[in-house]
XYZ file of C-alpha atoms in Angstrom:
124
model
C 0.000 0.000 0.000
C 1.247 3.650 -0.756
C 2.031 5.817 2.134
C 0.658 8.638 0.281
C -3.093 8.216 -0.761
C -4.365 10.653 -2.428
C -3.886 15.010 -2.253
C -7.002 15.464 0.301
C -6.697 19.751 0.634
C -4.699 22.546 -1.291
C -3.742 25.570 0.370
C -4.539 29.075 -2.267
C -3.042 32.481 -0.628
C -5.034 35.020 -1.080
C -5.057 38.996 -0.437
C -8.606 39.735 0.204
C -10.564 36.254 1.088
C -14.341 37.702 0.103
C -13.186 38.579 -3.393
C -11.121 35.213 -3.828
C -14.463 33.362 -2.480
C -16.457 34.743 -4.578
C -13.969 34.080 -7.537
C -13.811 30.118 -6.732
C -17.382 29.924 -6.079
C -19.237 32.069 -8.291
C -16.633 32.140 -11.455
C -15.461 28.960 -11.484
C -18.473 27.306 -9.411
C -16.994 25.436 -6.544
C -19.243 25.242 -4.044
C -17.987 26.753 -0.579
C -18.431 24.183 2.177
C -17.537 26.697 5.285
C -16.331 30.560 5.739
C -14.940 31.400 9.190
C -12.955 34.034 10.106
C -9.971 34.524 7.572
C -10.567 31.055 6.036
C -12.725 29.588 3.751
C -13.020 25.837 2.091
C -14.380 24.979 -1.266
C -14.822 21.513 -2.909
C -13.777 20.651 -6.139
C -14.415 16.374 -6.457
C -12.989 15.215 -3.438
C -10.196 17.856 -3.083
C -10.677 20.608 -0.531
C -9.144 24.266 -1.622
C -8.461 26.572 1.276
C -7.968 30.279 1.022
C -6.793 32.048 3.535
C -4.538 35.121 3.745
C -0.908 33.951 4.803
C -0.177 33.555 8.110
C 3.377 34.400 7.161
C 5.843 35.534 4.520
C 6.783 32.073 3.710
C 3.290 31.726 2.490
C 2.547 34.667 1.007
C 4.136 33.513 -2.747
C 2.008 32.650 -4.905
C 0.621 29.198 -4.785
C 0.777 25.842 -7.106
C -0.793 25.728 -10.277
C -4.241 24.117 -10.203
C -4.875 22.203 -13.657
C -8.472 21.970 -12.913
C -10.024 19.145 -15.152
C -13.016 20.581 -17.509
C -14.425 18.194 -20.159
C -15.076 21.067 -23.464
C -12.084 23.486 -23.136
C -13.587 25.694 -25.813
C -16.604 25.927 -23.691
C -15.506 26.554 -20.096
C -12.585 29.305 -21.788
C -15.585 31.312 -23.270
C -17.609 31.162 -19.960
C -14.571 31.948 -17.897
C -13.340 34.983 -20.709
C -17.637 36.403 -20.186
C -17.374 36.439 -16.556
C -13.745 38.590 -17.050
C -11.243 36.093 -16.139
C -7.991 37.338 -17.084
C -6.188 34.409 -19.185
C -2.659 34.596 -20.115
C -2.739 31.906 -23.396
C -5.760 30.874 -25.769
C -7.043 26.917 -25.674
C -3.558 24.904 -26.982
C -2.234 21.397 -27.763
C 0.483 20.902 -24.400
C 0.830 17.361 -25.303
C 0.110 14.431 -27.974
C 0.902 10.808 -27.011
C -0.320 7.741 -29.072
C -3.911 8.099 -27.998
C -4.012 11.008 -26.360
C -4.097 15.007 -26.700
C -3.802 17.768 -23.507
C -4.774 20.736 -24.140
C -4.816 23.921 -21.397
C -5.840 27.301 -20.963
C -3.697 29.443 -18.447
C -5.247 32.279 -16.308
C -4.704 34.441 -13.167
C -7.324 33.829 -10.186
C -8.767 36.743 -8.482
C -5.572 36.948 -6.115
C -2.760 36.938 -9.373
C -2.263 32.931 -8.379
C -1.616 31.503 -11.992
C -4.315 27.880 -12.784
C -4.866 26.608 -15.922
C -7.992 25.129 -17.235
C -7.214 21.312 -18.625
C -8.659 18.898 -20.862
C -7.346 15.326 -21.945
C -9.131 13.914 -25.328
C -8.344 10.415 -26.599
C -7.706 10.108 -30.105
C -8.152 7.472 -32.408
């Protein structure tokens, strides 16, 4: 058995927590389990996000990428680009194996964290 099982939560710094909640959960439609004080959790399939505002310099950088999983790239880019997300790059190939194409979309989060919007399509 692995020692590690699975990533369970992922920690987002943010600068101001209402705007960043209502980026993650109105933009990109995670739904926000709990807000207290200067923290708030959001679920996105079995991985908890928490924002909070650093409790100290070593983690105020910006975070990890998120390569959140969509399933029509096209699609969720021209939903994200009417609701003013600020992308960096346009839909591209990343990566072609045998059978299989990646294609992401990078853009900055409310709080200048840089995610990317991801989407793997088999080929014949």
């Amino acid at each position: 058995m692995n020692l590690i099982q699975q990533i369970r939560q992922i920690y987002v710094p943010v600068h101001d927590l209402d705007r960043a909640v209502r980026f993650y959960r109105d933009t990109l439609q995670l739904p926000l389990l709990f807000q207290a004080d200067n923290l708030a959790f959001l679920e996105c399939s079995g991985v908890r996000l928490m924002l909070s505002r650093p409790e100290n310099e070593d983690f105020a950088k910006a975070s990890s990428v998120l390569y959140l999983q969509v399933n029509h790239l096209t699609e969720a880019y021209e939903q994200l680009l009417a609701k003013d997300v600020q992308f960096i790059d346009e839909p591209h190939l990343v990566a072609k194996m045998e059978n299989l194409e990646t294609w992401m979309a990078f853009f900055k989060d409310s709080e200048g964290n840089t995610h990317a919007l991801m989407s793997e399509i088999h080929t014949k």
